[in-house]
Amino acid sequence: MAVESDEFRRILGHWTTGVAVVATVTEHGEPRGLTANAVASVSLEPRLVLACIERGADTHGSILAAGCFSISVLPQEAERTARRFAGEATESKFDGIAYHTGATGAPILDEALAWVDCRLHARHDAGDHTIFVGEVVAGDAHEAEPLVYYRGGYNRLAP
């Protein structure tokens, strides 16, 4: 029996994930980014991560053109940032957001509890998304509690 889209979304909504902003730059050096929870570690040697990005997202084409992206893992107090980058206002997402650029030129959010800066290693078509595999060229982390996503909403870990 086939699983309809809404039911598929409901079922997979029971998988708790972290929340991150995947970001890159346009050919004119303008930052682009979006909220993502489909990110994961892939390999230790070489150091690879993945981010699944919807083909219709503005950031998608910019990752292809720039050949790089960053993943900024959000701390629990960054729900407002997560909602902003999940929105449609492409050009204003970075307005008032503190960030620096990594070795690749991709923007990294200053509030991130962890981040990686990546060169595009591979890409794979996957339905309405592209799986971007990045080779990690730099990264860092500090102690903080993560923002998590569960059943369609932002949550915090219980102590």
CSV table of N, CA and C in Angstrom, one decimal:
chain,number,residue,atom,x,y,z
A,1,MET,N,0.9,-1.2,0.0
A,1,MET,CA,0.0,0.0,0.0
A,1,MET,C,0.9,1.2,0.0
A,2,ALA,N,0.6,2.2,-0.9
A,2,ALA,CA,1.4,3.4,-1.0
A,2,ALA,C,1.1,4.3,0.2
A,3,VAL,N,2.2,5.1,0.6
A,3,VAL,CA,2.1,6.0,1.7
A,3,VAL,C,1.9,7.4,1.0
A,4,GLU,N,0.8,8.1,1.3
A,4,GLU,CA,0.6,9.4,0.8
A,4,GLU,C,1.6,10.4,1.4
A,5,SER,N,1.8,11.6,0.7
A,5,SER,CA,2.8,12.6,1.1
A,5,SER,C,2.5,13.1,2.6
A,6,ASP,N,1.3,13.4,2.9
A,6,ASP,CA,1.0,14.0,4.2
A,6,ASP,C,1.3,12.9,5.3
A,7,GLU,N,0.9,11.7,5.0
A,7,GLU,CA,1.2,10.6,6.0
A,7,GLU,C,2.7,10.3,6.1
A,8,PHE,N,3.4,10.4,5.0
A,8,PHE,CA,4.9,10.2,5.0
A,8,PHE,C,5.5,11.3,5.9
A,9,ARG,N,5.1,12.5,5.7
A,9,ARG,CA,5.6,13.6,6.5
A,9,ARG,C,5.3,13.4,8.0
A,10,ARG,N,4.1,13.0,8.3
A,10,ARG,CA,3.7,12.7,9.7
A,10,ARG,C,4.5,11.6,10.3
A,11,ILE,N,4.7,10.5,9.6
A,11,ILE,CA,5.5,9.4,10.1
A,11,ILE,C,7.0,9.8,10.4
A,12,LEU,N,7.6,10.5,9.4
A,12,LEU,CA,9.0,10.9,9.6
A,12,LEU,C,9.2,12.0,10.5
A,13,GLY,N,8.1,12.7,10.8
A,13,GLY,CA,8.1,13.8,11.8
A,13,GLY,C,8.5,13.3,13.2
A,14,HIS,N,8.3,12.0,13.4
A,14,HIS,CA,8.7,11.3,14.7
A,14,HIS,C,10.2,11.1,14.9
A,15,TRP,N,10.9,11.4,13.8
A,15,TRP,CA,12.4,11.3,13.9
A,15,TRP,C,12.9,12.6,14.4
A,16,THR,N,13.5,12.7,15.6
A,16,THR,CA,14.1,13.9,16.1
A,16,THR,C,15.4,14.2,15.5
A,17,THR,N,15.6,15.5,15.0
A,17,THR,CA,16.8,15.9,14.4
A,17,THR,C,17.3,17.2,15.0
A,18,GLY,N,18.6,17.4,14.7
A,18,GLY,CA,19.2,18.7,15.0
A,18,GLY,C,18.7,19.7,14.0
A,19,VAL,N,19.0,21.0,14.2
A,19,VAL,CA,18.6,22.0,13.3
A,19,VAL,C,19.9,22.8,12.9
A,20,ALA,N,20.0,23.0,11.6
A,20,ALA,CA,21.2,23.7,11.1
A,20,ALA,C,20.8,24.7,10.0
A,21,VAL,N,21.8,25.7,9.8
A,21,VAL,CA,21.6,26.5,8.6
A,21,VAL,C,22.7,26.1,7.7
A,22,VAL,N,22.3,25.7,6.4
A,22,VAL,CA,23.3,25.4,5.4
A,22,VAL,C,23.4,26.7,4.5
A,23,ALA,N,24.6,27.2,4.3
A,23,ALA,CA,24.8,28.4,3.7
A,23,ALA,C,25.9,28.4,2.6
A,24,THR,N,25.9,29.3,1.7
A,24,THR,CA,26.9,29.5,0.7
A,24,THR,C,26.8,30.9,0.2
A,25,VAL,N,27.5,31.2,-0.9
A,25,VAL,CA,27.5,32.5,-1.5
A,25,VAL,C,27.1,32.5,-3.0
A,26,THR,N,26.5,33.6,-3.4
A,26,THR,CA,26.2,33.6,-4.9
A,26,THR,C,27.4,34.0,-5.7
A,27,GLU,N,27.3,34.0,-6.9
A,27,GLU,CA,28.4,34.4,-7.8
A,27,GLU,C,28.9,35.8,-7.6
A,28,HIS,N,28.0,36.6,-6.9
A,28,HIS,CA,28.3,38.0,-6.6
A,28,HIS,C,28.8,38.2,-5.2
A,29,GLY,N,29.0,37.1,-4.5
A,29,GLY,CA,29.5,37.1,-3.1
A,29,GLY,C,28.4,37.4,-2.1
A,30,GLU,N,27.1,37.3,-2.4
A,30,GLU,CA,26.0,37.6,-1.5
A,30,GLU,C,25.7,36.2,-0.7
A,31,PRO,N,25.5,36.3,0.6
A,31,PRO,CA,25.2,35.1,1.3
A,31,PRO,C,23.8,34.6,1.0
A,32,ARG,N,23.7,33.2,1.0
A,32,ARG,CA,22.4,32.6,0.8
A,32,ARG,C,22.4,31.4,1.8
A,33,GLY,N,21.3,31.1,2.4
A,33,GLY,CA,21.2,30.0,3.3
A,33,GLY,C,19.8,29.6,3.6
A,34,LEU,N,19.6,28.4,4.2
A,34,LEU,CA,18.3,27.9,4.6
A,34,LEU,C,18.4,27.0,5.8
A,35,THR,N,17.3,26.9,6.5
A,35,THR,CA,17.3,25.9,7.6
A,35,THR,C,17.2,24.5,7.1
A,36,ALA,N,17.9,23.6,7.7
A,36,ALA,CA,17.9,22.2,7.2
A,36,ALA,C,18.0,21.3,8.4
A,37,ASN,N,17.4,20.2,8.3
A,37,ASN,CA,17.6,19.1,9.3
A,37,ASN,C,18.1,17.8,8.7
A,38,ALA,N,18.2,17.8,7.4
A,38,ALA,CA,18.7,16.6,6.7
A,38,ALA,C,20.2,16.8,6.4
A,39,VAL,N,20.9,16.8,7.5
A,39,VAL,CA,22.4,16.9,7.4
A,39,VAL,C,23.0,15.7,8.2
A,40,ALA,N,24.1,15.2,7.8
A,40,ALA,CA,24.7,14.1,8.5
A,40,ALA,C,26.2,13.9,8.2
A,41,SER,N,26.9,13.3,9.1
A,41,SER,CA,28.3,12.9,8.9
A,41,SER,C,28.2,11.7,7.9
A,42,VAL,N,29.2,11.6,7.0
A,42,VAL,CA,29.3,10.5,6.0
A,42,VAL,C,30.5,9.7,6.2
A,43,SER,N,31.7,10.3,6.4
A,43,SER,CA,32.9,9.6,6.4
A,43,SER,C,34.0,10.3,7.2
A,44,LEU,N,34.9,9.5,7.9
A,44,LEU,CA,36.0,10.1,8.6
A,44,LEU,C,37.2,10.3,7.7
A,45,GLU,N,37.4,9.4,6.8
A,45,GLU,CA,38.5,9.5,5.8
A,45,GLU,C,38.0,9.2,4.4
A,46,PRO,N,37.9,10.2,3.6
A,46,PRO,CA,38.1,11.6,3.9
A,46,PRO,C,36.9,12.1,4.8
A,47,ARG,N,37.1,13.3,5.4
A,47,ARG,CA,36.1,13.9,6.2
A,47,ARG,C,34.9,14.4,5.3
A,48,LEU,N,33.8,13.7,5.4
A,48,LEU,CA,32.7,14.1,4.5
A,48,LEU,C,31.4,14.3,5.3
A,49,VAL,N,30.6,15.2,4.9
A,49,VAL,CA,29.2,15.4,5.5
A,49,VAL,C,28.3,15.6,4.3
A,50,LEU,N,27.0,15.5,4.6
A,50,LEU,CA,26.0,15.7,3.5
A,50,LEU,C,24.9,16.7,4.0
A,51,ALA,N,24.3,17.3,3.0
A,51,ALA,CA,23.2,18.2,3.3
A,51,ALA,C,22.2,17.9,2.1
A,52,CYS,N,21.0,17.6,2.4
A,52,CYS,CA,19.9,17.4,1.4
A,52,CYS,C,19.2,18.7,1.2
A,53,ILE,N,19.2,19.2,0.0
A,53,ILE,CA,18.6,20.5,-0.3
A,53,ILE,C,17.6,20.4,-1.4
A,54,GLU,N,16.4,21.0,-1.2
A,54,GLU,CA,15.3,20.9,-2.2
A,54,GLU,C,15.8,21.7,-3.4
A,55,ARG,N,15.6,21.1,-4.6
A,55,ARG,CA,16.0,21.7,-5.9
A,55,ARG,C,15.4,23.1,-6.1
A,56,GLY,N,14.3,23.4,-5.6
A,56,GLY,CA,13.6,24.7,-5.8
A,56,GLY,C,14.1,25.8,-4.9
A,57,ALA,N,14.9,25.4,-3.9
A,57,ALA,CA,15.4,26.4,-2.9
A,57,ALA,C,16.5,27.3,-3.6
A,58,ASP,N,16.5,28.6,-3.2
A,58,ASP,CA,17.4,29.6,-3.8
A,58,ASP,C,18.9,29.2,-3.5
A,59,THR,N,19.1,28.5,-2.4
A,59,THR,CA,20.4,28.1,-2.0
A,59,THR,C,21.0,27.0,-2.8
A,60,HIS,N,20.1,26.2,-3.4
A,60,HIS,CA,20.5,25.0,-4.2
A,60,HIS,C,21.4,25.5,-5.3
A,61,GLY,N,21.0,26.4,-6.2
A,61,GLY,CA,21.8,26.8,-7.3
A,61,GLY,C,23.1,27.5,-6.9
A,62,SER,N,23.0,28.2,-5.8
A,62,SER,CA,24.2,28.9,-5.3
A,62,SER,C,25.3,27.9,-4.8
A,63,ILE,N,24.9,26.8,-4.2
A,63,ILE,CA,25.8,25.8,-3.8
A,63,ILE,C,26.5,25.2,-5.1
A,64,LEU,N,25.7,24.9,-6.1
A,64,LEU,CA,26.3,24.4,-7.3
A,64,LEU,C,27.3,25.3,-7.9
A,65,ALA,N,26.9,26.6,-8.0
A,65,ALA,CA,27.8,27.6,-8.6
A,65,ALA,C,29.0,27.9,-7.8
A,66,ALA,N,28.9,28.0,-6.5
A,66,ALA,CA,30.0,28.3,-5.6
A,66,ALA,C,31.0,27.1,-5.4
A,67,GLY,N,30.4,25.9,-5.4
A,67,GLY,CA,31.2,24.7,-5.1
A,67,GLY,C,31.6,24.6,-3.7
A,68,CYS,N,30.8,25.2,-2.8
A,68,CYS,CA,31.1,25.1,-1.4
A,68,CYS,C,29.8,25.4,-0.6
A,69,PHE,N,29.9,25.0,0.7
A,69,PHE,CA,28.8,25.3,1.6
A,69,PHE,C,29.3,25.1,3.0
A,70,SER,N,28.5,25.7,4.0
A,70,SER,CA,28.8,25.5,5.4
A,70,SER,C,27.6,25.0,6.1
A,71,ILE,N,27.8,24.3,7.2
A,71,ILE,CA,26.7,23.9,8.0
A,71,ILE,C,26.9,24.4,9.4
A,72,SER,N,26.0,25.3,9.9
A,72,SER,CA,26.0,25.9,11.2
A,72,SER,C,25.0,25.2,12.1
A,73,VAL,N,25.4,24.4,13.0
A,73,VAL,CA,24.4,23.8,13.9
A,73,VAL,C,23.9,24.8,15.0
A,74,LEU,N,22.6,24.9,15.1
A,74,LEU,CA,22.0,25.9,15.9
A,74,LEU,C,21.8,25.5,17.4
A,75,PRO,N,22.1,26.4,18.3
A,75,PRO,CA,21.9,26.2,19.7
A,75,PRO,C,20.4,26.4,20.1
A,76,GLN,N,20.0,25.9,21.2
A,76,GLN,CA,18.6,25.9,21.6
A,76,GLN,C,17.9,27.3,21.6
A,77,GLU,N,18.7,28.3,21.9
A,77,GLU,CA,18.2,29.7,21.9
A,77,GLU,C,18.0,30.3,20.5
A,78,ALA,N,18.3,29.6,19.5
A,78,ALA,CA,18.3,30.1,18.1
A,78,ALA,C,17.1,29.8,17.3
A,79,GLU,N,15.9,29.5,17.9
A,79,GLU,CA,14.7,29.2,17.2
A,79,GLU,C,14.3,30.3,16.2
A,80,ARG,N,14.5,31.6,16.7
A,80,ARG,CA,14.2,32.7,15.8
A,80,ARG,C,15.0,32.7,14.5
A,81,THR,N,16.3,32.3,14.6
A,81,THR,CA,17.2,32.2,13.5
A,81,THR,C,16.7,31.0,12.6
A,82,ALA,N,16.3,29.9,13.2
A,82,ALA,CA,15.9,28.8,12.4
A,82,ALA,C,14.6,29.2,11.6
A,83,ARG,N,13.7,29.9,12.2
A,83,ARG,CA,12.5,30.3,11.5
A,83,ARG,C,12.8,31.3,10.4
A,84,ARG,N,13.7,32.2,10.7
A,84,ARG,CA,14.1,33.2,9.7
A,84,ARG,C,14.6,32.5,8.4
A,85,PHE,N,15.6,31.6,8.6
A,85,PHE,CA,16.2,30.9,7.4
A,85,PHE,C,15.3,29.9,6.8
A,86,ALA,N,14.2,29.5,7.5
A,86,ALA,CA,13.2,28.6,6.9
A,86,ALA,C,12.2,29.4,6.0
A,87,GLY,N,12.2,30.7,6.1
A,87,GLY,CA,11.3,31.6,5.4
A,87,GLY,C,11.7,31.8,3.9
A,88,GLU,N,10.9,32.6,3.3
A,88,GLU,CA,11.0,32.9,1.9
A,88,GLU,C,11.8,34.1,1.5
A,89,ALA,N,12.1,35.0,2.4
A,89,ALA,CA,12.8,36.3,2.2
A,89,ALA,C,14.3,36.1,1.9
A,90,THR,N,14.6,35.7,0.6
A,90,THR,CA,15.9,35.3,0.2
A,90,THR,C,17.0,36.3,0.5
A,91,GLU,N,16.8,37.5,0.1
A,91,GLU,CA,17.8,38.6,0.2
A,91,GLU,C,18.0,39.1,1.6
A,92,SER,N,17.0,39.0,2.5
A,92,SER,CA,17.2,39.6,3.8
A,92,SER,C,17.4,38.6,4.9
A,93,LYS,N,17.6,37.3,4.6
A,93,LYS,CA,17.8,36.3,5.7
A,93,LYS,C,19.0,36.7,6.5
A,94,PHE,N,20.1,37.2,6.0
A,94,PHE,CA,21.3,37.5,6.7
A,94,PHE,C,21.3,38.9,7.3
A,95,ASP,N,20.3,39.7,7.1
A,95,ASP,CA,20.3,41.1,7.6
A,95,ASP,C,20.3,41.0,9.2
A,96,GLY,N,21.3,41.6,9.8
A,96,GLY,CA,21.3,41.6,11.2
A,96,GLY,C,21.9,40.4,11.9
A,97,ILE,N,22.3,39.4,11.1
A,97,ILE,CA,22.8,38.1,11.6
A,97,ILE,C,24.3,38.2,11.6
A,98,ALA,N,24.9,37.9,12.7
A,98,ALA,CA,26.4,37.9,12.8
A,98,ALA,C,26.9,36.6,12.2
A,99,TYR,N,27.9,36.8,11.2
A,99,TYR,CA,28.5,35.6,10.6
A,99,TYR,C,29.9,36.0,10.2
A,100,HIS,N,30.7,35.0,9.9
A,100,HIS,CA,32.0,35.2,9.3
A,100,HIS,C,32.1,34.2,8.2
A,101,THR,N,33.1,34.4,7.3
A,101,THR,CA,33.3,33.5,6.2
A,101,THR,C,34.4,32.5,6.5
A,102,GLY,N,34.2,31.3,6.0
A,102,GLY,CA,35.3,30.3,6.2
A,102,GLY,C,36.3,30.3,5.1
A,103,ALA,N,37.1,29.3,5.1
A,103,ALA,CA,38.2,29.1,4.1
A,103,ALA,C,37.6,29.1,2.7
A,104,THR,N,36.4,28.6,2.5
A,104,THR,CA,35.8,28.5,1.2
A,104,THR,C,35.1,29.7,0.8
A,105,GLY,N,34.8,30.6,1.7
A,105,GLY,CA,34.0,31.8,1.5
A,105,GLY,C,32.6,31.7,1.9
A,106,ALA,N,32.2,30.5,2.3
A,106,ALA,CA,30.8,30.2,2.8
A,106,ALA,C,30.6,30.9,4.1
A,107,PRO,N,29.4,31.5,4.3
A,107,PRO,CA,29.1,32.1,5.6
A,107,PRO,C,28.9,31.1,6.7
A,108,ILE,N,29.4,31.4,7.9
A,108,ILE,CA,29.2,30.6,9.1
A,108,ILE,C,28.6,31.5,10.2
A,109,LEU,N,27.5,31.0,10.8
A,109,LEU,CA,26.8,31.8,11.8
A,109,LEU,C,27.6,31.9,13.0
A,110,ASP,N,27.8,33.1,13.6
A,110,ASP,CA,28.6,33.2,14.8
A,110,ASP,C,27.9,32.6,16.0
A,111,GLU,N,26.6,32.4,16.0
A,111,GLU,CA,25.9,31.8,17.1
A,111,GLU,C,25.9,30.3,17.1
A,112,ALA,N,26.5,29.7,16.0
A,112,ALA,CA,26.5,28.2,15.9
A,112,ALA,C,27.2,27.6,17.1
A,113,LEU,N,26.6,26.4,17.5
A,113,LEU,CA,27.3,25.7,18.6
A,113,LEU,C,28.3,24.8,17.9
A,114,ALA,N,28.2,24.5,16.6
A,114,ALA,CA,29.2,23.7,15.9
A,114,ALA,C,29.0,24.1,14.4
A,115,TRP,N,30.1,24.0,13.7
A,115,TRP,CA,30.1,24.3,12.3
A,115,TRP,C,31.1,23.6,11.5
A,116,VAL,N,30.9,23.4,10.2
A,116,VAL,CA,31.8,22.8,9.3
A,116,VAL,C,31.8,23.7,8.0
A,117,ASP,N,32.9,23.8,7.4
A,117,ASP,CA,33.1,24.6,6.2
A,117,ASP,C,33.5,23.5,5.1
A,118,CYS,N,32.8,23.5,4.0
A,118,CYS,CA,33.0,22.4,3.1
A,118,CYS,C,33.2,22.8,1.6
A,119,ARG,N,34.1,22.1,0.9
A,119,ARG,CA,34.1,22.1,-0.5
A,119,ARG,C,33.2,21.0,-1.1
A,120,LEU,N,32.5,21.3,-2.1
A,120,LEU,CA,31.6,20.4,-2.7
A,120,LEU,C,32.4,19.2,-3.3
A,121,HIS,N,32.1,18.0,-2.8
A,121,HIS,CA,32.8,16.8,-3.1
A,121,HIS,C,32.0,16.0,-4.2
A,122,ALA,N,30.7,15.9,-4.0
A,122,ALA,CA,29.8,15.2,-4.9
A,122,ALA,C,28.4,15.6,-4.7
A,123,ARG,N,27.6,15.3,-5.7
A,123,ARG,CA,26.1,15.6,-5.6
A,123,ARG,C,25.4,14.4,-6.2
A,124,HIS,N,24.2,14.1,-5.6
A,124,HIS,CA,23.4,13.0,-6.1
A,124,HIS,C,22.0,13.5,-6.1
A,125,ASP,N,21.3,13.2,-7.2
A,125,ASP,CA,19.9,13.5,-7.4
A,125,ASP,C,19.1,12.5,-6.5
A,126,ALA,N,18.1,13.0,-5.8
A,126,ALA,CA,17.3,12.2,-4.9
A,126,ALA,C,15.9,12.8,-4.8
A,127,GLY,N,15.1,12.4,-5.7
A,127,GLY,CA,13.7,12.9,-5.8
A,127,GLY,C,13.7,14.4,-6.1
A,128,ASP,N,13.0,15.1,-5.2
A,128,ASP,CA,12.9,16.6,-5.4
A,128,ASP,C,14.1,17.3,-4.7
A,129,HIS,N,15.1,16.6,-4.2
A,129,HIS,CA,16.2,17.1,-3.5
A,129,HIS,C,17.5,16.7,-4.2
A,130,THR,N,18.6,17.4,-3.8
A,130,THR,CA,19.9,17.0,-4.2
A,130,THR,C,20.7,16.7,-2.9
A,131,ILE,N,21.4,15.6,-2.9
A,131,ILE,CA,22.2,15.3,-1.7
A,131,ILE,C,23.6,15.9,-2.1
A,132,PHE,N,24.0,17.0,-1.4
A,132,PHE,CA,25.3,17.6,-1.6
A,132,PHE,C,26.3,16.9,-0.5
A,133,VAL,N,27.3,16.4,-1.0
A,133,VAL,CA,28.4,15.8,-0.1
A,133,VAL,C,29.5,16.8,-0.1
A,134,GLY,N,29.9,17.2,1.1
A,134,GLY,CA,31.0,18.2,1.2
A,134,GLY,C,32.2,17.6,1.9
A,135,GLU,N,33.4,18.0,1.4
A,135,GLU,CA,34.6,17.6,2.1
A,135,GLU,C,34.9,18.7,3.1
A,136,VAL,N,35.0,18.4,4.4
A,136,VAL,CA,35.2,19.3,5.4
A,136,VAL,C,36.7,19.9,5.4
A,137,VAL,N,36.8,21.2,5.3
A,137,VAL,CA,38.1,21.8,5.2
A,137,VAL,C,38.4,22.6,6.5
A,138,ALA,N,37.4,22.8,7.3
A,138,ALA,CA,37.5,23.5,8.6
A,138,ALA,C,36.3,23.3,9.4
A,139,GLY,N,36.4,23.4,10.7
A,139,GLY,CA,35.2,23.3,11.6
A,139,GLY,C,35.6,23.6,13.1
A,140,ASP,N,34.6,23.8,13.9
A,140,ASP,CA,34.8,24.0,15.3
A,140,ASP,C,33.5,23.8,16.0
A,141,ALA,N,33.6,23.6,17.3
A,141,ALA,CA,32.4,23.4,18.2
A,141,ALA,C,32.7,23.9,19.6
A,142,HIS,N,31.6,24.3,20.3
A,142,HIS,CA,31.7,24.6,21.7
A,142,HIS,C,30.5,24.0,22.5
A,143,GLU,N,30.6,24.0,23.8
A,143,GLU,CA,29.5,23.4,24.6
A,143,GLU,C,28.3,24.3,24.6
A,144,ALA,N,27.2,23.7,24.2
A,144,ALA,CA,25.9,24.3,24.3
A,144,ALA,C,24.8,23.3,24.0
A,145,GLU,N,23.6,23.6,24.4
A,145,GLU,CA,22.5,22.6,24.1
A,145,GLU,C,22.0,22.9,22.7
A,146,PRO,N,21.7,21.9,21.9
A,146,PRO,CA,21.2,22.1,20.6
A,146,PRO,C,19.7,22.4,20.5
A,147,LEU,N,19.3,23.1,19.4
A,147,LEU,CA,17.9,23.2,19.0
A,147,LEU,C,17.6,21.9,18.3
A,148,VAL,N,16.4,21.3,18.6
A,148,VAL,CA,16.0,20.1,17.9
A,148,VAL,C,14.6,20.3,17.3
A,149,TYR,N,14.3,19.4,16.3
A,149,TYR,CA,13.1,19.5,15.6
A,149,TYR,C,12.4,18.1,15.7
A,150,TYR,N,11.1,18.2,16.1
A,150,TYR,CA,10.3,17.0,16.4
A,150,TYR,C,8.9,17.3,16.1
A,151,ARG,N,8.3,16.4,15.3
A,151,ARG,CA,6.8,16.5,14.9
A,151,ARG,C,6.4,17.9,14.5
A,152,GLY,N,7.2,18.5,13.6
A,152,GLY,CA,6.8,19.8,13.1
A,152,GLY,C,7.1,21.0,13.9
A,153,GLY,N,7.8,20.8,15.0
A,153,GLY,CA,8.1,22.0,15.9
A,153,GLY,C,9.5,22.0,16.4
A,154,TYR,N,10.0,23.1,16.8
A,154,TYR,CA,11.3,23.3,17.5
A,154,TYR,C,11.1,23.0,18.9
A,155,ASN,N,12.1,22.2,19.5
A,155,ASN,CA,12.1,21.8,20.9
A,155,ASN,C,13.5,21.9,21.5
A,156,ARG,N,13.6,21.6,22.8
A,156,ARG,CA,14.8,21.6,23.5
A,156,ARG,C,15.0,20.2,24.1
A,157,LEU,N,16.2,19.8,24.3
A,157,LEU,CA,16.5,18.5,25.0
A,157,LEU,C,16.1,18.7,26.5
A,158,ALA,N,15.5,17.6,27.0
A,158,ALA,CA,15.2,17.7,28.5
A,158,ALA,C,16.5,17.3,29.2
A,159,PRO,N,16.7,18.0,30.4
A,159,PRO,CA,17.9,17.6,31.2
A,159,PRO,C,17.9,16.2,31.7
